[in-house]
Amino acid sequence: ALKYLIPVTSKHAIRKSGLTPIHSAADGQNSQCLELLIDNGFDVNALLADHISQSYDDERKTALYFAVSNNDIHCTEVLLAAGADPNLDPLNCLLVAVRANRHEIVRLLLSYGANVNCYFMHVNDTRFPSAIQYALNDEVMLRLLLNNGYQVGLCFDCMHGDIFGNSFFCEFITVPWMKHLVGSTVRILIDYMDYVPLCSKLKSVLELQKEWPEIRQI
């Protein structure tokens, strides 16, 4: 039925509605409709109207975001192959996929130019790019980010007492419910740096970890 509706559908009416058929197909996980719409020239980078975007807590904008948040690898691949930009949403699609532990979707997004060093400023203001905080319990995911250019140096760029209120990695990972990950995480991170400057806060916690003797020797 869709192929008969496309020729008689008013582009003006679509723009006025603020929601494109591309968004609807991605949200409904209908890859066949998505491919038909793309073949008929619908824009894979069309954005939701502000009033619709703001009705979502994450203020999503793109059809790709719907596909990624649905963990729909087929629609994600169709959209990316057709030129969808993975960096248009306030909450980057990559962060959604990393947080959901979707390794295959993360690989896809990175291969199509997703920004591994993106930030989500609506939630926090960290000195280090946001993705790593969702990957600390998953070495495969963590190395996937690091192997694709994650700026690991920013995790060790500490300025305690920063007047701008930035949250530093040493503060993030040494809270009581995270500090058990300090040793294993830092051991992985130092594989990607020539020199690792350990601040006093991070070092004091590391010294209590089983990985410390090895880290100290590197």
mmCIF file with all atom_site columns, C-alpha atoms in Angstrom:
data_model
loop_
_atom_site.group_PDB
_atom_site.id
_atom_site.type_symbol
_atom_site.label_atom_id
_atom_site.label_alt_id
_atom_site.label_comp_id
_atom_site.label_asym_id
_atom_site.label_entity_id
_atom_site.label_seq_id
_atom_site.pdbx_PDB_ins_code
_atom_site.Cartn_x
_atom_site.Cartn_y
_atom_site.Cartn_z
_atom_site.occupancy
_atom_site.B_iso_or_equiv
_atom_site.pdbx_formal_charge
_atom_site.auth_seq_id
_atom_site.auth_comp_id
_atom_site.auth_asym_id
_atom_site.auth_atom_id
_atom_site.pdbx_PDB_model_num
ATOM 1   C CA . ALA A 1 1   ? 0.000  0.000  0.000  1.00 0.00 ? 1   ALA A CA 1
ATOM 2   C CA . LEU A 1 2   ? 2.852  2.376  0.774  1.00 0.00 ? 2   LEU A CA 1
ATOM 3   C CA . LYS A 1 3   ? 4.087  2.459  -2.815 1.00 0.00 ? 3   LYS A CA 1
ATOM 4   C CA . TYR A 1 4   ? 0.676  3.785  -3.904 1.00 0.00 ? 4   TYR A CA 1
ATOM 5   C CA . LEU A 1 5   ? 0.566  6.422  -1.173 1.00 0.00 ? 5   LEU A CA 1
ATOM 6   C CA . ILE A 1 6   ? 4.017  7.869  -1.808 1.00 0.00 ? 6   ILE A CA 1
ATOM 7   C CA . PRO A 1 7   ? 3.191  9.597  -5.145 1.00 0.00 ? 7   PRO A CA 1
ATOM 8   C CA . VAL A 1 8   ? 0.094  11.286 -3.721 1.00 0.00 ? 8   VAL A CA 1
ATOM 9   C CA . THR A 1 9   ? 1.591  12.299 -0.389 1.00 0.00 ? 9   THR A CA 1
ATOM 10  C CA . SER A 1 10  ? 2.028  16.033 0.066  1.00 0.00 ? 10  SER A CA 1
ATOM 11  C CA . LYS A 1 11  ? 5.552  17.026 1.106  1.00 0.00 ? 11  LYS A CA 1
ATOM 12  C CA . HIS A 1 12  ? 4.068  20.177 2.609  1.00 0.00 ? 12  HIS A CA 1
ATOM 13  C CA . ALA A 1 13  ? 1.719  18.130 4.766  1.00 0.00 ? 13  ALA A CA 1
ATOM 14  C CA . ILE A 1 14  ? 4.648  16.018 5.959  1.00 0.00 ? 14  ILE A CA 1
ATOM 15  C CA . ARG A 1 15  ? 6.662  19.100 6.895  1.00 0.00 ? 15  ARG A CA 1
ATOM 16  C CA . LYS A 1 16  ? 3.666  20.571 8.678  1.00 0.00 ? 16  LYS A CA 1
ATOM 17  C CA . SER A 1 17  ? 3.144  17.404 10.718 1.00 0.00 ? 17  SER A CA 1
ATOM 18  C CA . GLY A 1 18  ? 6.722  17.504 11.989 1.00 0.00 ? 18  GLY A CA 1
ATOM 19  C CA . LEU A 1 19  ? 7.067  13.724 11.640 1.00 0.00 ? 19  LEU A CA 1
ATOM 20  C CA . THR A 1 20  ? 8.271  12.102 8.422  1.00 0.00 ? 20  THR A CA 1
ATOM 21  C CA . PRO A 1 21  ? 7.413  8.640  7.103  1.00 0.00 ? 21  PRO A CA 1
ATOM 22  C CA . ILE A 1 22  ? 11.114 7.809  7.535  1.00 0.00 ? 22  ILE A CA 1
ATOM 23  C CA . HIS A 1 23  ? 10.754 8.357  11.285 1.00 0.00 ? 23  HIS A CA 1
ATOM 24  C CA . SER A 1 24  ? 7.585  6.276  11.408 1.00 0.00 ? 24  SER A CA 1
ATOM 25  C CA . ALA A 1 25  ? 9.149  3.375  9.508  1.00 0.00 ? 25  ALA A CA 1
ATOM 26  C CA . ALA A 1 26  ? 12.234 3.378  11.728 1.00 0.00 ? 26  ALA A CA 1
ATOM 27  C CA . ASP A 1 27  ? 10.144 3.607  14.885 1.00 0.00 ? 27  ASP A CA 1
ATOM 28  C CA . GLY A 1 28  ? 7.973  0.726  13.657 1.00 0.00 ? 28  GLY A CA 1
ATOM 29  C CA . GLN A 1 29  ? 11.071 -1.341 12.782 1.00 0.00 ? 29  GLN A CA 1
ATOM 30  C CA . ASN A 1 30  ? 9.834  -1.757 9.210  1.00 0.00 ? 30  ASN A CA 1
ATOM 31  C CA . SER A 1 31  ? 12.975 -2.012 7.106  1.00 0.00 ? 31  SER A CA 1
ATOM 32  C CA . GLN A 1 32  ? 11.085 -2.755 3.874  1.00 0.00 ? 32  GLN A CA 1
ATOM 33  C CA . CYS A 1 33  ? 9.078  0.460  4.151  1.00 0.00 ? 33  CYS A CA 1
ATOM 34  C CA . LEU A 1 34  ? 12.254 2.289  5.050  1.00 0.00 ? 34  LEU A CA 1
ATOM 35  C CA . GLU A 1 35  ? 14.009 1.049  1.920  1.00 0.00 ? 35  GLU A CA 1
ATOM 36  C CA . LEU A 1 36  ? 11.018 1.972  -0.249 1.00 0.00 ? 36  LEU A CA 1
ATOM 37  C CA . LEU A 1 37  ? 10.902 5.490  1.194  1.00 0.00 ? 37  LEU A CA 1
ATOM 38  C CA . ILE A 1 38  ? 14.643 5.933  0.668  1.00 0.00 ? 38  ILE A CA 1
ATOM 39  C CA . ASP A 1 39  ? 14.351 4.701  -2.918 1.00 0.00 ? 39  ASP A CA 1
ATOM 40  C CA . ASN A 1 40  ? 11.699 7.375  -3.455 1.00 0.00 ? 40  ASN A CA 1
ATOM 41  C CA . GLY A 1 41  ? 13.897 10.198 -2.248 1.00 0.00 ? 41  GLY A CA 1
ATOM 42  C CA . PHE A 1 42  ? 12.848 10.704 1.356  1.00 0.00 ? 42  PHE A CA 1
ATOM 43  C CA . ASP A 1 43  ? 15.545 12.365 3.451  1.00 0.00 ? 43  ASP A CA 1
ATOM 44  C CA . VAL A 1 44  ? 17.171 10.016 5.979  1.00 0.00 ? 44  VAL A CA 1
ATOM 45  C CA . ASN A 1 45  ? 18.481 13.044 7.888  1.00 0.00 ? 45  ASN A CA 1
ATOM 46  C CA . ALA A 1 46  ? 15.123 14.787 8.290  1.00 0.00 ? 46  ALA A CA 1
ATOM 47  C CA . LEU A 1 47  ? 14.653 16.010 11.858 1.00 0.00 ? 47  LEU A CA 1
ATOM 48  C CA . LEU A 1 48  ? 11.590 15.811 14.046 1.00 0.00 ? 48  LEU A CA 1
ATOM 49  C CA . ALA A 1 49  ? 9.860  19.129 14.640 1.00 0.00 ? 49  ALA A CA 1
ATOM 50  C CA . ASP A 1 50  ? 10.862 20.700 17.947 1.00 0.00 ? 50  ASP A CA 1
ATOM 51  C CA . HIS A 1 51  ? 7.475  20.175 19.587 1.00 0.00 ? 51  HIS A CA 1
ATOM 52  C CA . ILE A 1 52  ? 7.656  16.436 18.857 1.00 0.00 ? 52  ILE A CA 1
ATOM 53  C CA . SER A 1 53  ? 11.324 16.099 19.765 1.00 0.00 ? 53  SER A CA 1
ATOM 54  C CA . GLN A 1 54  ? 10.718 17.803 23.099 1.00 0.00 ? 54  GLN A CA 1
ATOM 55  C CA . SER A 1 55  ? 7.987  15.322 23.972 1.00 0.00 ? 55  SER A CA 1
ATOM 56  C CA . TYR A 1 56  ? 10.766 12.727 24.416 1.00 0.00 ? 56  TYR A CA 1
ATOM 57  C CA . ASP A 1 57  ? 13.004 12.856 27.474 1.00 0.00 ? 57  ASP A CA 1
ATOM 58  C CA . ASP A 1 58  ? 16.066 12.415 25.252 1.00 0.00 ? 58  ASP A CA 1
ATOM 59  C CA . GLU A 1 59  ? 14.871 15.052 22.738 1.00 0.00 ? 59  GLU A CA 1
ATOM 60  C CA . ARG A 1 60  ? 15.617 12.693 19.854 1.00 0.00 ? 60  ARG A CA 1
ATOM 61  C CA . LYS A 1 61  ? 15.660 14.149 16.358 1.00 0.00 ? 61  LYS A CA 1
ATOM 62  C CA . THR A 1 62  ? 16.477 11.507 13.756 1.00 0.00 ? 62  THR A CA 1
ATOM 63  C CA . ALA A 1 63  ? 15.082 8.295  12.341 1.00 0.00 ? 63  ALA A CA 1
ATOM 64  C CA . LEU A 1 64  ? 18.455 6.698  13.070 1.00 0.00 ? 64  LEU A CA 1
ATOM 65  C CA . TYR A 1 65  ? 17.969 7.394  16.759 1.00 0.00 ? 65  TYR A CA 1
ATOM 66  C CA . PHE A 1 66  ? 14.687 5.460  16.702 1.00 0.00 ? 66  PHE A CA 1
ATOM 67  C CA . ALA A 1 67  ? 16.404 2.504  15.031 1.00 0.00 ? 67  ALA A CA 1
ATOM 68  C CA . VAL A 1 68  ? 19.325 2.496  17.461 1.00 0.00 ? 68  VAL A CA 1
ATOM 69  C CA . SER A 1 69  ? 17.148 2.905  20.546 1.00 0.00 ? 69  SER A CA 1
ATOM 70  C CA . ASN A 1 70  ? 15.030 -0.035 19.316 1.00 0.00 ? 70  ASN A CA 1
ATOM 71  C CA . ASN A 1 71  ? 18.228 -2.115 18.996 1.00 0.00 ? 71  ASN A CA 1
ATOM 72  C CA . ASP A 1 72  ? 17.200 -2.635 15.368 1.00 0.00 ? 72  ASP A CA 1
ATOM 73  C CA . ILE A 1 73  ? 20.398 -3.449 13.530 1.00 0.00 ? 73  ILE A CA 1
ATOM 74  C CA . HIS A 1 74  ? 18.717 -3.901 10.125 1.00 0.00 ? 74  HIS A CA 1
ATOM 75  C CA . CYS A 1 75  ? 17.048 -0.470 10.080 1.00 0.00 ? 75  CYS A CA 1
ATOM 76  C CA . THR A 1 76  ? 20.209 1.061  11.523 1.00 0.00 ? 76  THR A CA 1
ATOM 77  C CA . GLU A 1 77  ? 22.257 -0.411 8.694  1.00 0.00 ? 77  GLU A CA 1
ATOM 78  C CA . VAL A 1 78  ? 19.731 0.647  6.032  1.00 0.00 ? 78  VAL A CA 1
ATOM 79  C CA . LEU A 1 79  ? 19.754 4.244  7.284  1.00 0.00 ? 79  LEU A CA 1
ATOM 80  C CA . LEU A 1 80  ? 23.529 4.481  7.614  1.00 0.00 ? 80  LEU A CA 1
ATOM 81  C CA . ALA A 1 81  ? 24.078 2.986  4.161  1.00 0.00 ? 81  ALA A CA 1
ATOM 82  C CA . ALA A 1 82  ? 21.699 5.616  2.765  1.00 0.00 ? 82  ALA A CA 1
ATOM 83  C CA . GLY A 1 83  ? 23.709 8.451  4.317  1.00 0.00 ? 83  GLY A CA 1
ATOM 84  C CA . ALA A 1 84  ? 22.211 8.943  7.770  1.00 0.00 ? 84  ALA A CA 1
ATOM 85  C CA . ASP A 1 85  ? 24.430 11.138 9.949  1.00 0.00 ? 85  ASP A CA 1
ATOM 86  C CA . PRO A 1 86  ? 24.990 9.462  13.345 1.00 0.00 ? 86  PRO A CA 1
ATOM 87  C CA . ASN A 1 87  ? 25.874 12.742 15.073 1.00 0.00 ? 87  ASN A CA 1
ATOM 88  C CA . LEU A 1 88  ? 22.714 14.853 14.807 1.00 0.00 ? 88  LEU A CA 1
ATOM 89  C CA . ASP A 1 89  ? 20.885 14.013 18.046 1.00 0.00 ? 89  ASP A CA 1
ATOM 90  C CA . PRO A 1 90  ? 21.377 15.763 21.412 1.00 0.00 ? 90  PRO A CA 1
ATOM 91  C CA . LEU A 1 91  ? 22.123 12.337 22.892 1.00 0.00 ? 91  LEU A CA 1
ATOM 92  C CA . ASN A 1 92  ? 24.457 10.792 20.339 1.00 0.00 ? 92  ASN A CA 1
ATOM 93  C CA . CYS A 1 93  ? 23.274 7.485  18.873 1.00 0.00 ? 93  CYS A CA 1
ATOM 94  C CA . LEU A 1 94  ? 26.627 5.977  19.837 1.00 0.00 ? 94  LEU A CA 1
ATOM 95  C CA . LEU A 1 95  ? 25.974 6.630  23.532 1.00 0.00 ? 95  LEU A CA 1
ATOM 96  C CA . VAL A 1 96  ? 22.593 4.917  23.257 1.00 0.00 ? 96  VAL A CA 1
ATOM 97  C CA . ALA A 1 97  ? 24.168 1.822  21.695 1.00 0.00 ? 97  ALA A CA 1
ATOM 98  C CA . VAL A 1 98  ? 27.090 1.691  24.142 1.00 0.00 ? 98  VAL A CA 1
ATOM 99  C CA . ARG A 1 99  ? 24.765 2.015  27.122 1.00 0.00 ? 99  ARG A CA 1
ATOM 100 C CA . ALA A 1 100 ? 22.616 -0.836 25.735 1.00 0.00 ? 100 ALA A CA 1
ATOM 101 C CA . ASN A 1 101 ? 25.725 -3.035 25.235 1.00 0.00 ? 101 ASN A CA 1
ATOM 102 C CA . ARG A 1 102 ? 24.978 -3.417 21.522 1.00 0.00 ? 102 ARG A CA 1
ATOM 103 C CA . HIS A 1 103 ? 28.448 -4.192 20.193 1.00 0.00 ? 103 HIS A CA 1
ATOM 104 C CA . GLU A 1 104 ? 27.368 -4.757 16.594 1.00 0.00 ? 104 GLU A CA 1
ATOM 105 C CA . ILE A 1 105 ? 25.449 -1.485 16.402 1.00 0.00 ? 105 ILE A CA 1
ATOM 106 C CA . VAL A 1 106 ? 28.368 0.355  18.022 1.00 0.00 ? 106 VAL A CA 1
ATOM 107 C CA . ARG A 1 107 ? 30.711 -1.083 15.371 1.00 0.00 ? 107 ARG A CA 1
ATOM 108 C CA . LEU A 1 108 ? 28.301 -0.010 12.625 1.00 0.00 ? 108 LEU A CA 1
ATOM 109 C CA . LEU A 1 109 ? 27.963 3.522  13.965 1.00 0.00 ? 109 LEU A CA 1
ATOM 110 C CA . LEU A 1 110 ? 31.711 3.930  14.356 1.00 0.00 ? 110 LEU A CA 1
ATOM 111 C CA . SER A 1 111 ? 32.313 2.630  10.829 1.00 0.00 ? 111 SER A CA 1
ATOM 112 C CA . TYR A 1 112 ? 29.953 5.332  9.524  1.00 0.00 ? 112 TYR A CA 1
ATOM 113 C CA . GLY A 1 113 ? 31.591 8.179  11.407 1.00 0.00 ? 113 GLY A CA 1
ATOM 114 C CA . ALA A 1 114 ? 29.910 8.325  14.816 1.00 0.00 ? 114 ALA A CA 1
ATOM 115 C CA . ASN A 1 115 ? 31.865 10.635 17.103 1.00 0.00 ? 115 ASN A CA 1
ATOM 116 C CA . VAL A 1 116 ? 33.523 8.419  19.705 1.00 0.00 ? 116 VAL A CA 1
ATOM 117 C CA . ASN A 1 117 ? 34.470 11.559 21.661 1.00 0.00 ? 117 ASN A CA 1
ATOM 118 C CA . CYS A 1 118 ? 30.976 12.989 21.933 1.00 0.00 ? 118 CYS A CA 1
ATOM 119 C CA . TYR A 1 119 ? 29.480 14.489 25.092 1.00 0.00 ? 119 TYR A CA 1
ATOM 120 C CA . PHE A 1 120 ? 25.909 14.579 26.369 1.00 0.00 ? 120 PHE A CA 1
ATOM 121 C CA . MET A 1 121 ? 25.818 17.921 28.087 1.00 0.00 ? 121 MET A CA 1
ATOM 122 C CA . HIS A 1 122 ? 22.161 17.646 29.180 1.00 0.00 ? 122 HIS A CA 1
ATOM 123 C CA . VAL A 1 123 ? 23.128 14.953 31.692 1.00 0.00 ? 123 VAL A CA 1
ATOM 124 C CA . ASN A 1 124 ? 26.609 15.851 32.859 1.00 0.00 ? 124 ASN A CA 1
ATOM 125 C CA . ASP A 1 125 ? 29.564 18.092 32.246 1.00 0.00 ? 125 ASP A CA 1
ATOM 126 C CA . THR A 1 126 ? 32.524 15.744 32.271 1.00 0.00 ? 126 THR A CA 1
ATOM 127 C CA . ARG A 1 127 ? 36.060 16.581 31.283 1.00 0.00 ? 127 ARG A CA 1
ATOM 128 C CA . PHE A 1 128 ? 36.282 13.205 29.536 1.00 0.00 ? 128 PHE A CA 1
ATOM 129 C CA . PRO A 1 129 ? 34.072 12.125 26.568 1.00 0.00 ? 129 PRO A CA 1
ATOM 130 C CA . SER A 1 130 ? 30.877 10.435 27.754 1.00 0.00 ? 130 SER A CA 1
ATOM 131 C CA . ALA A 1 131 ? 30.982 6.985  26.132 1.00 0.00 ? 131 ALA A CA 1
ATOM 132 C CA . ILE A 1 132 ? 33.529 5.418  28.472 1.00 0.00 ? 132 ILE A CA 1
ATOM 133 C CA . GLN A 1 133 ? 31.294 5.686  31.522 1.00 0.00 ? 133 GLN A CA 1
ATOM 134 C CA . TYR A 1 134 ? 28.896 3.159  29.954 1.00 0.00 ? 134 TYR A CA 1
ATOM 135 C CA . ALA A 1 135 ? 31.641 0.669  29.048 1.00 0.00 ? 135 ALA A CA 1
ATOM 136 C CA . LEU A 1 136 ? 33.597 0.153  32.258 1.00 0.00 ? 136 LEU A CA 1
ATOM 137 C CA . ASN A 1 137 ? 32.040 -3.252 32.949 1.00 0.00 ? 137 ASN A CA 1
ATOM 138 C CA . ASP A 1 138 ? 32.665 -4.490 29.407 1.00 0.00 ? 138 ASP A CA 1
ATOM 139 C CA . GLU A 1 139 ? 36.263 -4.820 28.221 1.00 0.00 ? 139 GLU A CA 1
ATOM 140 C CA . VAL A 1 140 ? 35.215 -5.623 24.644 1.00 0.00 ? 140 VAL A CA 1
ATOM 141 C CA . MET A 1 141 ? 33.143 -2.436 24.455 1.00 0.00 ? 141 MET A CA 1
ATOM 142 C CA . LEU A 1 142 ? 35.826 -0.402 26.178 1.00 0.00 ? 142 LEU A CA 1
ATOM 143 C CA . ARG A 1 143 ? 38.507 -1.526 23.742 1.00 0.00 ? 143 ARG A CA 1
ATOM 144 C CA . LEU A 1 144 ? 36.126 -0.965 20.833 1.00 0.00 ? 144 LEU A CA 1
ATOM 145 C CA . LEU A 1 145 ? 35.925 2.697  21.843 1.00 0.00 ? 145 LEU A CA 1
ATOM 146 C CA . LEU A 1 146 ? 39.651 2.978  22.504 1.00 0.00 ? 146 LEU A CA 1
ATOM 147 C CA . ASN A 1 147 ? 40.569 1.317  19.197 1.00 0.00 ? 147 ASN A CA 1
ATOM 148 C CA . ASN A 1 148 ? 38.412 3.860  17.366 1.00 0.00 ? 148 ASN A CA 1
ATOM 149 C CA . GLY A 1 149 ? 40.098 6.974  18.680 1.00 0.00 ? 149 GLY A CA 1
ATOM 150 C CA . TYR A 1 150 ? 38.620 7.611  22.120 1.00 0.00 ? 150 TYR A CA 1
ATOM 151 C CA . GLN A 1 151 ? 40.683 10.423 23.693 1.00 0.00 ? 151 GLN A CA 1
ATOM 152 C CA . VAL A 1 152 ? 41.961 8.430  26.635 1.00 0.00 ? 152 VAL A CA 1
ATOM 153 C CA . GLY A 1 153 ? 44.320 11.222 27.658 1.00 0.00 ? 153 GLY A CA 1
ATOM 154 C CA . LEU A 1 154 ? 41.355 13.264 28.875 1.00 0.00 ? 154 LEU A CA 1
ATOM 155 C CA . CYS A 1 155 ? 40.682 10.587 31.502 1.00 0.00 ? 155 CYS A CA 1
ATOM 156 C CA . PHE A 1 156 ? 43.949 11.551 33.185 1.00 0.00 ? 156 PHE A CA 1
ATOM 157 C CA . ASP A 1 157 ? 43.688 15.310 32.674 1.00 0.00 ? 157 ASP A CA 1
ATOM 158 C CA . CYS A 1 158 ? 42.793 16.330 36.223 1.00 0.00 ? 158 CYS A CA 1
ATOM 159 C CA . MET A 1 159 ? 42.496 19.798 37.710 1.00 0.00 ? 159 MET A CA 1
ATOM 160 C CA . HIS A 1 160 ? 41.110 19.327 41.207 1.00 0.00 ? 160 HIS A CA 1
ATOM 161 C CA . GLY A 1 161 ? 39.100 22.288 42.404 1.00 0.00 ? 161 GLY A CA 1
ATOM 162 C CA . ASP A 1 162 ? 38.197 23.318 38.855 1.00 0.00 ? 162 ASP A CA 1
ATOM 163 C CA . ILE A 1 163 ? 36.048 26.431 39.144 1.00 0.00 ? 163 ILE A CA 1
ATOM 164 C CA . PHE A 1 164 ? 33.976 25.513 36.082 1.00 0.00 ? 164 PHE A CA 1
ATOM 165 C CA . GLY A 1 165 ? 32.465 22.456 37.772 1.00 0.00 ? 165 GLY A CA 1
ATOM 166 C CA . ASN A 1 166 ? 33.853 19.890 35.346 1.00 0.00 ? 166 ASN A CA 1
ATOM 167 C CA . SER A 1 167 ? 33.678 16.295 36.549 1.00 0.00 ? 167 SER A CA 1
ATOM 168 C CA . PHE A 1 168 ? 36.971 14.454 36.160 1.00 0.00 ? 168 PHE A CA 1
ATOM 169 C CA . PHE A 1 169 ? 37.491 10.765 35.511 1.00 0.00 ? 169 PHE A CA 1
ATOM 170 C CA . CYS A 1 170 ? 39.326 10.227 38.797 1.00 0.00 ? 170 CYS A CA 1
ATOM 171 C CA . GLU A 1 171 ? 36.284 11.576 40.654 1.00 0.00 ? 171 GLU A CA 1
ATOM 172 C CA . PHE A 1 172 ? 33.855 9.527  38.591 1.00 0.00 ? 172 PHE A CA 1
ATOM 173 C CA . ILE A 1 173 ? 35.603 6.180  38.969 1.00 0.00 ? 173 ILE A CA 1
ATOM 174 C CA . THR A 1 174 ? 36.590 6.464  42.644 1.00 0.00 ? 174 THR A CA 1
ATOM 175 C CA . VAL A 1 175 ? 33.091 6.801  44.079 1.00 0.00 ? 175 VAL A CA 1
ATOM 176 C CA . PRO A 1 176 ? 32.335 3.888  46.456 1.00 0.00 ? 176 PRO A CA 1
ATOM 177 C CA . TRP A 1 177 ? 30.189 1.931  43.984 1.00 0.00 ? 177 TRP A CA 1
ATOM 178 C CA . MET A 1 178 ? 32.738 2.231  41.156 1.00 0.00 ? 178 MET A CA 1
ATOM 179 C CA . LYS A 1 179 ? 36.152 1.999  42.794 1.00 0.00 ? 179 LYS A CA 1
ATOM 180 C CA . HIS A 1 180 ? 36.318 -1.795 42.398 1.00 0.00 ? 180 HIS A CA 1
ATOM 181 C CA . LEU A 1 181 ? 36.724 -1.120 38.651 1.00 0.00 ? 181 LEU A CA 1
ATOM 182 C CA . VAL A 1 182 ? 39.639 1.294  39.006 1.00 0.00 ? 182 VAL A CA 1
ATOM 183 C CA . GLY A 1 183 ? 42.456 -1.229 38.679 1.00 0.00 ? 183 GLY A CA 1
ATOM 184 C CA . SER A 1 184 ? 41.129 -3.169 35.699 1.00 0.00 ? 184 SER A CA 1
ATOM 185 C CA . THR A 1 185 ? 40.035 -0.016 33.870 1.00 0.00 ? 185 THR A CA 1
ATOM 186 C CA . VAL A 1 186 ? 43.284 1.889  34.301 1.00 0.00 ? 186 VAL A CA 1
ATOM 187 C CA . ARG A 1 187 ? 45.250 -1.200 33.294 1.00 0.00 ? 187 ARG A CA 1
ATOM 188 C CA . ILE A 1 188 ? 43.352 -1.245 29.975 1.00 0.00 ? 188 ILE A CA 1
ATOM 189 C CA . LEU A 1 189 ? 43.614 2.505  29.439 1.00 0.00 ? 189 LEU A CA 1
ATOM 190 C CA . ILE A 1 190 ? 47.385 2.590  29.818 1.00 0.00 ? 190 ILE A CA 1
ATOM 191 C CA . ASP A 1 191 ? 47.687 0.270  26.810 1.00 0.00 ? 191 ASP A CA 1
ATOM 192 C CA . TYR A 1 192 ? 46.644 3.308  24.762 1.00 0.00 ? 192 TYR A CA 1
ATOM 193 C CA . MET A 1 193 ? 49.016 5.905  26.250 1.00 0.00 ? 193 MET A CA 1
ATOM 194 C CA . ASP A 1 194 ? 52.771 6.399  26.188 1.00 0.00 ? 194 ASP A CA 1
ATOM 195 C CA . TYR A 1 195 ? 52.735 8.109  29.566 1.00 0.00 ? 195 TYR A CA 1
ATOM 196 C CA . VAL A 1 196 ? 50.040 8.022  32.238 1.00 0.00 ? 196 VAL A CA 1
ATOM 197 C CA . PRO A 1 197 ? 50.005 10.867 34.770 1.00 0.00 ? 197 PRO A CA 1
ATOM 198 C CA . LEU A 1 198 ? 48.240 9.521  37.874 1.00 0.00 ? 198 LEU A CA 1
ATOM 199 C CA . CYS A 1 199 ? 46.776 12.180 40.129 1.00 0.00 ? 199 CYS A CA 1
ATOM 200 C CA . SER A 1 200 ? 46.951 11.711 43.900 1.00 0.00 ? 200 SER A CA 1
ATOM 201 C CA . LYS A 1 201 ? 43.257 10.845 44.129 1.00 0.00 ? 201 LYS A CA 1
ATOM 202 C CA . LEU A 1 202 ? 43.457 8.091  41.526 1.00 0.00 ? 202 LEU A CA 1
ATOM 203 C CA . LYS A 1 203 ? 46.771 6.768  42.796 1.00 0.00 ? 203 LYS A CA 1
ATOM 204 C CA . SER A 1 204 ? 45.538 6.430  46.383 1.00 0.00 ? 204 SER A CA 1
ATOM 205 C CA . VAL A 1 205 ? 42.705 4.157  45.229 1.00 0.00 ? 205 VAL A CA 1
ATOM 206 C CA . LEU A 1 206 ? 44.861 2.262  42.727 1.00 0.00 ? 206 LEU A CA 1
ATOM 207 C CA . GLU A 1 207 ? 47.360 1.346  45.434 1.00 0.00 ? 207 GLU A CA 1
ATOM 208 C CA . LEU A 1 208 ? 44.659 -0.796 47.044 1.00 0.00 ? 208 LEU A CA 1
ATOM 209 C CA . GLN A 1 209 ? 43.878 -2.707 43.847 1.00 0.00 ? 209 GLN A CA 1
ATOM 210 C CA . LYS A 1 210 ? 45.369 -6.062 42.834 1.00 0.00 ? 210 LYS A CA 1
ATOM 211 C CA . GLU A 1 211 ? 46.491 -4.563 39.510 1.00 0.00 ? 211 GLU A CA 1
ATOM 212 C CA . TRP A 1 212 ? 48.645 -1.920 41.199 1.00 0.00 ? 212 TRP A CA 1
ATOM 213 C CA . PRO A 1 213 ? 51.976 -3.839 41.196 1.00 0.00 ? 213 PRO A CA 1
ATOM 214 C CA . GLU A 1 214 ? 51.705 -4.326 37.426 1.00 0.00 ? 214 GLU A CA 1
ATOM 215 C CA . ILE A 1 215 ? 50.533 -0.761 36.774 1.00 0.00 ? 215 ILE A CA 1
ATOM 216 C CA . ARG A 1 216 ? 53.382 0.644  38.866 1.00 0.00 ? 216 ARG A CA 1
ATOM 217 C CA . GLN A 1 217 ? 55.925 -1.189 36.714 1.00 0.00 ? 217 GLN A CA 1
ATOM 218 C CA . ILE A 1 218 ? 54.608 0.120  33.386 1.00 0.00 ? 218 ILE A CA 1
#
